[in-house]
Short mmCIF file of C-alpha atoms and ligand atoms in Angstrom, two decimals:
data_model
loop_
_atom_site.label_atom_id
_atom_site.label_comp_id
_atom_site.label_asym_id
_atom_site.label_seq_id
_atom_site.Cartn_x
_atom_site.Cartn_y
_atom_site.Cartn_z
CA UNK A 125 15.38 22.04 10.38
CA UNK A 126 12.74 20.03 12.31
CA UNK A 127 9.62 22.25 12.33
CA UNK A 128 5.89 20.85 13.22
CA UNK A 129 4.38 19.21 10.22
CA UNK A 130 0.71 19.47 9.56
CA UNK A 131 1.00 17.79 6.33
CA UNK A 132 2.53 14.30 6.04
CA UNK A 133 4.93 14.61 3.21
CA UNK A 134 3.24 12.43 0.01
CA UNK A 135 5.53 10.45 -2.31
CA UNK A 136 3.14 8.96 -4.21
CA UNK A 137 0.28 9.21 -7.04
CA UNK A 138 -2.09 7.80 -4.91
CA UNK A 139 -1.09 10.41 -2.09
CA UNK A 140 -1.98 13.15 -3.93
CA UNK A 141 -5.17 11.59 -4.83
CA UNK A 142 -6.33 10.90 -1.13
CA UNK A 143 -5.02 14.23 -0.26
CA UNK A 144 -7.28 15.97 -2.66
CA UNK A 145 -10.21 13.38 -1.47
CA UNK A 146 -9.73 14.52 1.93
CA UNK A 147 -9.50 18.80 1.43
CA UNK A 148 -12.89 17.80 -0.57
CA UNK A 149 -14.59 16.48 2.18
CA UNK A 150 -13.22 18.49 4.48
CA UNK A 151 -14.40 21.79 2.32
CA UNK A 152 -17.90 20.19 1.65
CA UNK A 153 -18.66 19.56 5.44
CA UNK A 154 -17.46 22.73 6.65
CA UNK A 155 -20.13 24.47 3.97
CA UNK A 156 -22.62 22.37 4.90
CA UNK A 157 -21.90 23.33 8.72
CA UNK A 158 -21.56 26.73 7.92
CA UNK A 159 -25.50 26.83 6.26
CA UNK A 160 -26.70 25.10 8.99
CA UNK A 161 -24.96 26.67 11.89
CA UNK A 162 -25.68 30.34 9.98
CA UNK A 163 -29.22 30.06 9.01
CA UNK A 164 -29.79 28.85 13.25
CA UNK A 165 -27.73 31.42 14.38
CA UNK A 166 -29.32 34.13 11.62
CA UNK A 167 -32.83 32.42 12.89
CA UNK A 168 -31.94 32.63 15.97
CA UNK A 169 -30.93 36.52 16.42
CA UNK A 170 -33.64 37.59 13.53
CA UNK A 171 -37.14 36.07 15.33
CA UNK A 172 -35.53 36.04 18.88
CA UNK A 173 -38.52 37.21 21.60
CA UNK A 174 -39.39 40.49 21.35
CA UNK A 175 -37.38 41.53 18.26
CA UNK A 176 -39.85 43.27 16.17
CA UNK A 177 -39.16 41.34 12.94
CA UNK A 178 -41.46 41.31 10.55
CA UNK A 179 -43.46 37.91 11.46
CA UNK A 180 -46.79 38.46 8.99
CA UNK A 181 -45.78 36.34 6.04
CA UNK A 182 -45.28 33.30 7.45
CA UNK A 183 -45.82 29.57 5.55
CA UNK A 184 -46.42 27.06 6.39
CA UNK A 185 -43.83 24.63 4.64
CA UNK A 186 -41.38 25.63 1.67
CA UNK A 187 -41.49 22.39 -0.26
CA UNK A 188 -39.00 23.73 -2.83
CA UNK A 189 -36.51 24.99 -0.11
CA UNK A 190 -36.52 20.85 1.06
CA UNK A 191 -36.66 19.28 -1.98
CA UNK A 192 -33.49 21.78 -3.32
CA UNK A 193 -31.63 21.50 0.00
CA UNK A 194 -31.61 17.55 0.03
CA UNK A 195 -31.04 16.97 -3.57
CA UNK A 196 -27.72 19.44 -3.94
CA UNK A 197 -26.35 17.81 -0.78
CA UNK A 198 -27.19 14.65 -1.36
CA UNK A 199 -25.32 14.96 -4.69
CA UNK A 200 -22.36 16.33 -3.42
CA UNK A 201 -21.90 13.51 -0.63
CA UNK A 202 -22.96 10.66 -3.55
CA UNK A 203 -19.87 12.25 -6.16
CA UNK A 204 -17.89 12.56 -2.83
CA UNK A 205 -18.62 8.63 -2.33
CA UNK A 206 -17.64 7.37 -6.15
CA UNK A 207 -14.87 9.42 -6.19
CA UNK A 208 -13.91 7.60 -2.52
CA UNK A 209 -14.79 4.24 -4.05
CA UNK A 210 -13.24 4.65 -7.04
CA UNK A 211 -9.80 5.66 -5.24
CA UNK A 212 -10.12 2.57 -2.88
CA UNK A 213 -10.83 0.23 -5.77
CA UNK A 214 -7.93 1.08 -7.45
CA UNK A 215 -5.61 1.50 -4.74
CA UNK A 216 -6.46 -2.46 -4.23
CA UNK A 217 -6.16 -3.53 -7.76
CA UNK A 218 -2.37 -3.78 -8.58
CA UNK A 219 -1.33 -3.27 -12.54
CA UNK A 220 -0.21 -6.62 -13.76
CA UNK A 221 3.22 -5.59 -14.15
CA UNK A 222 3.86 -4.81 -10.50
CA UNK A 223 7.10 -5.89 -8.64
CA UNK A 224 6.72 -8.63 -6.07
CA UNK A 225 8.21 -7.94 -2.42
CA UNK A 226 6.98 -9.98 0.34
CA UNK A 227 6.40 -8.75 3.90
CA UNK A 228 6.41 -10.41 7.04
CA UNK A 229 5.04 -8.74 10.52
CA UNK A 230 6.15 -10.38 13.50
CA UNK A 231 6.66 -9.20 17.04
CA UNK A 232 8.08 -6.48 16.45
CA UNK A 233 9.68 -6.33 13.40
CA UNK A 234 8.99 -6.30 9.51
CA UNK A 235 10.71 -8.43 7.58
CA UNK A 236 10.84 -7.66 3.48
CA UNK A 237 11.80 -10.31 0.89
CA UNK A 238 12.79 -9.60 -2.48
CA UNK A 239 11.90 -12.03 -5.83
CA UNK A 240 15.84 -12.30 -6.29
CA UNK A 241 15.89 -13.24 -2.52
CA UNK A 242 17.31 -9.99 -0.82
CA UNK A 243 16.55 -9.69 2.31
CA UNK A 244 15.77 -6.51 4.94
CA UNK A 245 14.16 -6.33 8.40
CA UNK A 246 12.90 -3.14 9.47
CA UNK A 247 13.87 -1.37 5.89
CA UNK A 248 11.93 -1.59 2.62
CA UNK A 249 14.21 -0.47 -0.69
CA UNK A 250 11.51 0.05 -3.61
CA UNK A 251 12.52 1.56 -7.39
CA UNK A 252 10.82 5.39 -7.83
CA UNK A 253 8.11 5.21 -10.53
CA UNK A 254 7.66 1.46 -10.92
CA UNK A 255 4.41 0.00 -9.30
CA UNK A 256 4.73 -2.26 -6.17
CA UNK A 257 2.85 -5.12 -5.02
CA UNK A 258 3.35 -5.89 -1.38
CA UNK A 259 2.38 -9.29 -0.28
CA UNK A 260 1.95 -9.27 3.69
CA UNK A 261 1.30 -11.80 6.27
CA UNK A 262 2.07 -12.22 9.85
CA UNK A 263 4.00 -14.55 12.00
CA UNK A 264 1.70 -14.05 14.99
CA UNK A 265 -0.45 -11.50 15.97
CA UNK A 266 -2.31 -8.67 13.81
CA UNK A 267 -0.03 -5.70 12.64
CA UNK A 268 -0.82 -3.33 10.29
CA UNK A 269 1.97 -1.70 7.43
CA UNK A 270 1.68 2.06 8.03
CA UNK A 271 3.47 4.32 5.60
CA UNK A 272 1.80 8.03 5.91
CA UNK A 273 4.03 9.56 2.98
CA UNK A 274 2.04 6.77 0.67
CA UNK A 275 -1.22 7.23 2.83
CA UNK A 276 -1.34 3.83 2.98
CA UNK A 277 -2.25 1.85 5.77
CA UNK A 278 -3.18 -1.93 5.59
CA UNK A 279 -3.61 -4.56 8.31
CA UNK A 280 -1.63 -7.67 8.52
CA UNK A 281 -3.13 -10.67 9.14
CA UNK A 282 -1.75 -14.20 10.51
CA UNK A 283 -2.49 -17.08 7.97
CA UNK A 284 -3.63 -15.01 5.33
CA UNK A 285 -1.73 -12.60 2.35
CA UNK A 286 -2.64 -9.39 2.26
CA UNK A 287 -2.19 -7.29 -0.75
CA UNK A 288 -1.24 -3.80 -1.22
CA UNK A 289 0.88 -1.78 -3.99
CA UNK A 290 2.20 1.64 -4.24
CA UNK A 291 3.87 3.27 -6.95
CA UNK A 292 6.45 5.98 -5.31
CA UNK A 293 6.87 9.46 -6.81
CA UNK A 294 10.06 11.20 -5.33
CA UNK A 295 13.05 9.21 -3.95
CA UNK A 296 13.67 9.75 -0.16
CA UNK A 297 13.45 7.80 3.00
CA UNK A 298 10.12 7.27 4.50
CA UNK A 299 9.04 6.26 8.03
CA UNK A 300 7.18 2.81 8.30
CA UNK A 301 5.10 2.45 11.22
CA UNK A 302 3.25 -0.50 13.06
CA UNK A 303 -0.74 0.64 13.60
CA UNK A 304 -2.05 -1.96 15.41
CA UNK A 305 -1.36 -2.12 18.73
CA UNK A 306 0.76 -6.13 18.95
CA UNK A 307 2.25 -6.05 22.40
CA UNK A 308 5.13 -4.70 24.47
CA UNK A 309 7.44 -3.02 21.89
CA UNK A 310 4.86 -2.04 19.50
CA UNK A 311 5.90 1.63 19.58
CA UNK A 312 9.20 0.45 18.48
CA UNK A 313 7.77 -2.13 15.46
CA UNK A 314 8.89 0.56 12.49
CA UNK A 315 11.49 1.37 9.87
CA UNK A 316 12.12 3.26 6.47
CA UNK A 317 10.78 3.08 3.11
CA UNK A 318 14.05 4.20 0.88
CA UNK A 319 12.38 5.27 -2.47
CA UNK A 320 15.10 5.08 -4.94
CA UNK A 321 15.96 6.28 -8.69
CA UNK A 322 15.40 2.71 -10.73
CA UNK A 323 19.68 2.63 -11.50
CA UNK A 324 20.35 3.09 -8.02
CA UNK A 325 17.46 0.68 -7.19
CA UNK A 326 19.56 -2.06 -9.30
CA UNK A 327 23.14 -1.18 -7.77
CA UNK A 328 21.11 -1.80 -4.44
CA UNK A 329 19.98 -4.87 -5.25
CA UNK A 330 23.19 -5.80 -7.02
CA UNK A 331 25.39 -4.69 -3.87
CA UNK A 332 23.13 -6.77 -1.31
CA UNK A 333 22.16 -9.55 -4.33
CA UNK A 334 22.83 -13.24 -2.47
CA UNK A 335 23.64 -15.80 -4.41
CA UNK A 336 20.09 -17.20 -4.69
CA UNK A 337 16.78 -16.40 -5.71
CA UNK A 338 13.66 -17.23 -3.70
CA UNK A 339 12.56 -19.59 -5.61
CA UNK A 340 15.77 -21.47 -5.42
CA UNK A 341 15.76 -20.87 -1.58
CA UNK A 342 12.56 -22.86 -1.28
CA UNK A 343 13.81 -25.62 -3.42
CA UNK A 344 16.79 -25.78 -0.77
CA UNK A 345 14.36 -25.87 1.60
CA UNK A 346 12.02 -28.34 -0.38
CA UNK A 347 14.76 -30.53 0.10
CA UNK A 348 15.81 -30.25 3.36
CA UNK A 349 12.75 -30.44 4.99
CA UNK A 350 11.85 -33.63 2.97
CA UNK A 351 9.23 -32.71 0.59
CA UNK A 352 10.71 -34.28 -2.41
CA UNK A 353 10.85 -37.57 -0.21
CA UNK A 354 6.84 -37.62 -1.18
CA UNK A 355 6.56 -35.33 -3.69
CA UNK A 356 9.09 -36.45 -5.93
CA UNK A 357 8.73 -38.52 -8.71
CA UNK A 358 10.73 -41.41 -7.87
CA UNK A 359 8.67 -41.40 -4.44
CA UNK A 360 6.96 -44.67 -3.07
CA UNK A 361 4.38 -42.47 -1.51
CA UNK A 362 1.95 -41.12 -3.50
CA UNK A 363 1.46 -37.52 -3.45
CA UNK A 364 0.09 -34.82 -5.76
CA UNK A 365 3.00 -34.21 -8.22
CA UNK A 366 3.94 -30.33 -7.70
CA UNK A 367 4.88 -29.18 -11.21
CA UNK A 368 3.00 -26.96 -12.69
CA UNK A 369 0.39 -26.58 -9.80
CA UNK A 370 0.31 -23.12 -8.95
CA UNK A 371 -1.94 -21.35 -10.71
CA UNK A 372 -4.22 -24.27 -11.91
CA UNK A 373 -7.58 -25.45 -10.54
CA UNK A 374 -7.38 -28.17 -8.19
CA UNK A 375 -10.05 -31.07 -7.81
CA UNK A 376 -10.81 -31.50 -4.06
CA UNK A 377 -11.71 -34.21 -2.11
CA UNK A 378 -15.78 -34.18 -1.47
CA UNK A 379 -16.14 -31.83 -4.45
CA UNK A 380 -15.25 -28.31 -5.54
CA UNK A 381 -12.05 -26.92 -6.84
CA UNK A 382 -9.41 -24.83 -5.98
CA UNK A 383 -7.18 -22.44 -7.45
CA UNK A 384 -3.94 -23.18 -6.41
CA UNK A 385 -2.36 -19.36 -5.41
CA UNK A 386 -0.56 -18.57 -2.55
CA UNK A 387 -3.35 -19.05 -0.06
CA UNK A 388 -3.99 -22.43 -1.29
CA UNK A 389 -0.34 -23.15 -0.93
CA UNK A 390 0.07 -21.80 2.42
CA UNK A 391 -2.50 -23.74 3.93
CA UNK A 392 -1.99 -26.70 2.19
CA UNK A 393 1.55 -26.91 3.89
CA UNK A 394 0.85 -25.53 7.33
CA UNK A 395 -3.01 -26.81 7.78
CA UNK A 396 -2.53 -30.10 4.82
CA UNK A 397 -5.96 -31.76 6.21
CA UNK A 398 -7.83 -28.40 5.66
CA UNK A 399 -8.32 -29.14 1.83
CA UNK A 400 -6.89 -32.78 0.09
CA UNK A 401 -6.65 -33.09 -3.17
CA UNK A 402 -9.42 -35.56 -4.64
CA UNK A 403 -7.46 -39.05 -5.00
CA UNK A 404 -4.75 -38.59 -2.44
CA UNK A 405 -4.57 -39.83 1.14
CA UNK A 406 -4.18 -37.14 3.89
CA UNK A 407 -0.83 -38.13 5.14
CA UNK A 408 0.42 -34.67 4.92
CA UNK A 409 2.14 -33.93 7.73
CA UNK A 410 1.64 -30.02 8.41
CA UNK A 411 4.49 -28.11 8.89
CA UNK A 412 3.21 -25.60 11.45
CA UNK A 413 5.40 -24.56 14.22
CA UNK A 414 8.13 -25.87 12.10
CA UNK A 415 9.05 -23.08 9.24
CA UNK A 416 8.10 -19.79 9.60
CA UNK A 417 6.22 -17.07 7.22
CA UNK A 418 9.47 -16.78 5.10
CA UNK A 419 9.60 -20.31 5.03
CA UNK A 420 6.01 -20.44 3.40
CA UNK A 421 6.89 -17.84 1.04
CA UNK A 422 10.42 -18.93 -0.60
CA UNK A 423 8.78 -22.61 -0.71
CA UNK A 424 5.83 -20.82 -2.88
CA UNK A 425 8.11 -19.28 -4.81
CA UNK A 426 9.46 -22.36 -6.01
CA UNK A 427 6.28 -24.16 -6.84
CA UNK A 428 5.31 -20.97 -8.89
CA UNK A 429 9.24 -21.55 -10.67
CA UNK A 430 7.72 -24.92 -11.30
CA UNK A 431 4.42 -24.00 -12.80
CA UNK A 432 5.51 -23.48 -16.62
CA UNK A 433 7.24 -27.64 -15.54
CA UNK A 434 4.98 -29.93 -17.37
CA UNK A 435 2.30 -32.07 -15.40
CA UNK A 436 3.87 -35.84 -15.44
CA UNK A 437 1.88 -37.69 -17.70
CA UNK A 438 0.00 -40.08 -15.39
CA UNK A 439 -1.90 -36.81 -13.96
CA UNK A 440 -2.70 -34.52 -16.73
CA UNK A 441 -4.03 -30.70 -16.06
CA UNK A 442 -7.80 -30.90 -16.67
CA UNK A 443 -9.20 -29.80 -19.74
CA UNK A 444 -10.22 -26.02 -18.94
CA UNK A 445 -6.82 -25.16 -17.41
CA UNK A 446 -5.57 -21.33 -17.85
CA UNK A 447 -3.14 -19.76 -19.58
CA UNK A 448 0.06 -21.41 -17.99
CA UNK A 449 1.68 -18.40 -15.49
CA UNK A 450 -1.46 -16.88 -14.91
CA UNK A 451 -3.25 -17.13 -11.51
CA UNK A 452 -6.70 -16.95 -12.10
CA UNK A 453 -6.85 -15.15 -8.51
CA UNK A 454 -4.50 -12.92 -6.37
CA UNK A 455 -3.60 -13.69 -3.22
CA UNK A 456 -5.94 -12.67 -0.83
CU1 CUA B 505 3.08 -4.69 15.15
CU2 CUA B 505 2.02 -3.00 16.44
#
């Protein structure tokens, strides 16, 4: 039966959370309005003109009354404010054993890519109970990933990654929404969240599983867009040697370093002259307006499948290089 909602339904821990944030705001400030607006309105009716209150002990200033008043609210708004920024810092700090999915925004669609290269547009399958990290970018304009059952709302932003993660609590489809007004069919930019038990989660990804992961998508597309023609080791052009890259710092051109993540990546392939490696021509060509967002992200996916791939020996990792498979830094 379709009755009027005034409670989103809340499928996740974090839900819950910002629920209970919310009903203790909402409590506090209705208390606080209710002294305020009582005490006038008792004021007012108690000393109006010509009541015959009793007006003969009057003082001047009640310094306990202010200094009580302002400390107890002050406190409650303060605990009211760690509690928020507590809640926010960990809804942005993913556990380290979060599943990957990448999103795409783009007029007006959203476009969901799996680590074992599935595939959805306008649909998002994630497993009940296992923490998701959502990597988001745009292919144009700003969009923002709405899902009120998660109360999570996050913009998307063209040429940068976003990051978001949710853990779902109770299987179900949930709408997706666009909440940032990106042109004509904006209303329509939407879909589902299907919140699956993990098994069924599997036979999903099993059912719909294509023949290729991401990674080995982008080294298709490594290929075919010529990369290894440079980047290869048998090249006659000399370019920075891509195996085990991601993840490490990167000497730049001009001084400072880089950690090579996703952002670093991304630009580096659609905007090449923005940073260049220190010892390397810019002859990148960039590949913007070529490959799209996807593009981008299965050809990432592959340099990250390459970062356990030993260095060639000519170029050796500096000397304070991390853990191998460990990006220093998230995606932004
Ligand atoms: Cu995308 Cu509104």
């Amino acid at each position: 039966m379709n009755r009027l909602q005034f409670w989103p339904q809340s499928a996740s821990a974090a839900a819950t959370e910002v629920d209970h944030l919310f009903i203790a705001l909402l409590v506090v400030s209705f208390l606080v309005l209710g002294l305020v607006f009582g005490l006038m309105i008792y004021f007012g009716t108690k000393y109006r003109a010509g009541s015959t209150a009793d007006r003969s002990d009057e003082h001047l200033k009640s310094w306990r009354w202010e200094v009580a008043w302002t400390t107890v609210t002050l406190l409650m708004f303060l605990a009211l404010f760690f509690w928020g920024g507590d809640l926010y810092a960990r809804l942005y700090r993913p556990p380290p054993n979060a599943l990957d999915i990448y999103i795409v925004g783009k007029q007006w669609m959203w476009k969901a890519q799996h680590a074992d290269g599935q595939a959805e547009i306008n649909e998002l399958h994630v497993p009940v109970g296992r923490p998701v990290r959502l990597v988001m970018t745009s292919q144009d304009v700003i969009h923002s990933f709405y899902v009120p059952a998660f109360r999570l709302k996050h913009d998307v932003l063209p040429g940068r990654y976003e990051m978001l993660w949710l853990e779902a609590t109770v299987a179900g489809t949930y709408p997706l929404f666009c909440a940032e007004f990106c042109g004509t069919d904006h209303s329509r930019m939407g879909g589902r969240i299907v919140v699956m038990a993990p098994a069924a989660y599997e036979r999903w990804l099993a059912a719909r599983g294509p023949s290729s992961t991401m990674a080995q998508q982008g080294e298709a597309l490594f290929r075919q867009l010529g990369c290894s023609g440079c980047h290869g080791a048998n090249s006659t052009v000399r370019a920075p040697p891509l195996e085990g890259l991601y993840g490490r710092p990167v000497p730049l051109q001009g001084g400072g370093t880089v950690i090579a993540d996703d952002q670093y990546i991304r630009d580096s392939i659609l905007l090449p002259k923005s940073q260049i490696a220190a010892g390397y021509a810019a002859v990148m060509p960039s590949f913007a307006g070529q490959i799209e967002e996807e593009d981008v992200l299965k050809l990432t996916a592959y340099l990250r499948s390459l970062a356990t791939a030993a260095p060639p020996p000519e170029n050796p990792p500096p000397e304070n290089a991390p853990p191998e498979n460990t990006p220093t830094r998230a995606p932004r």
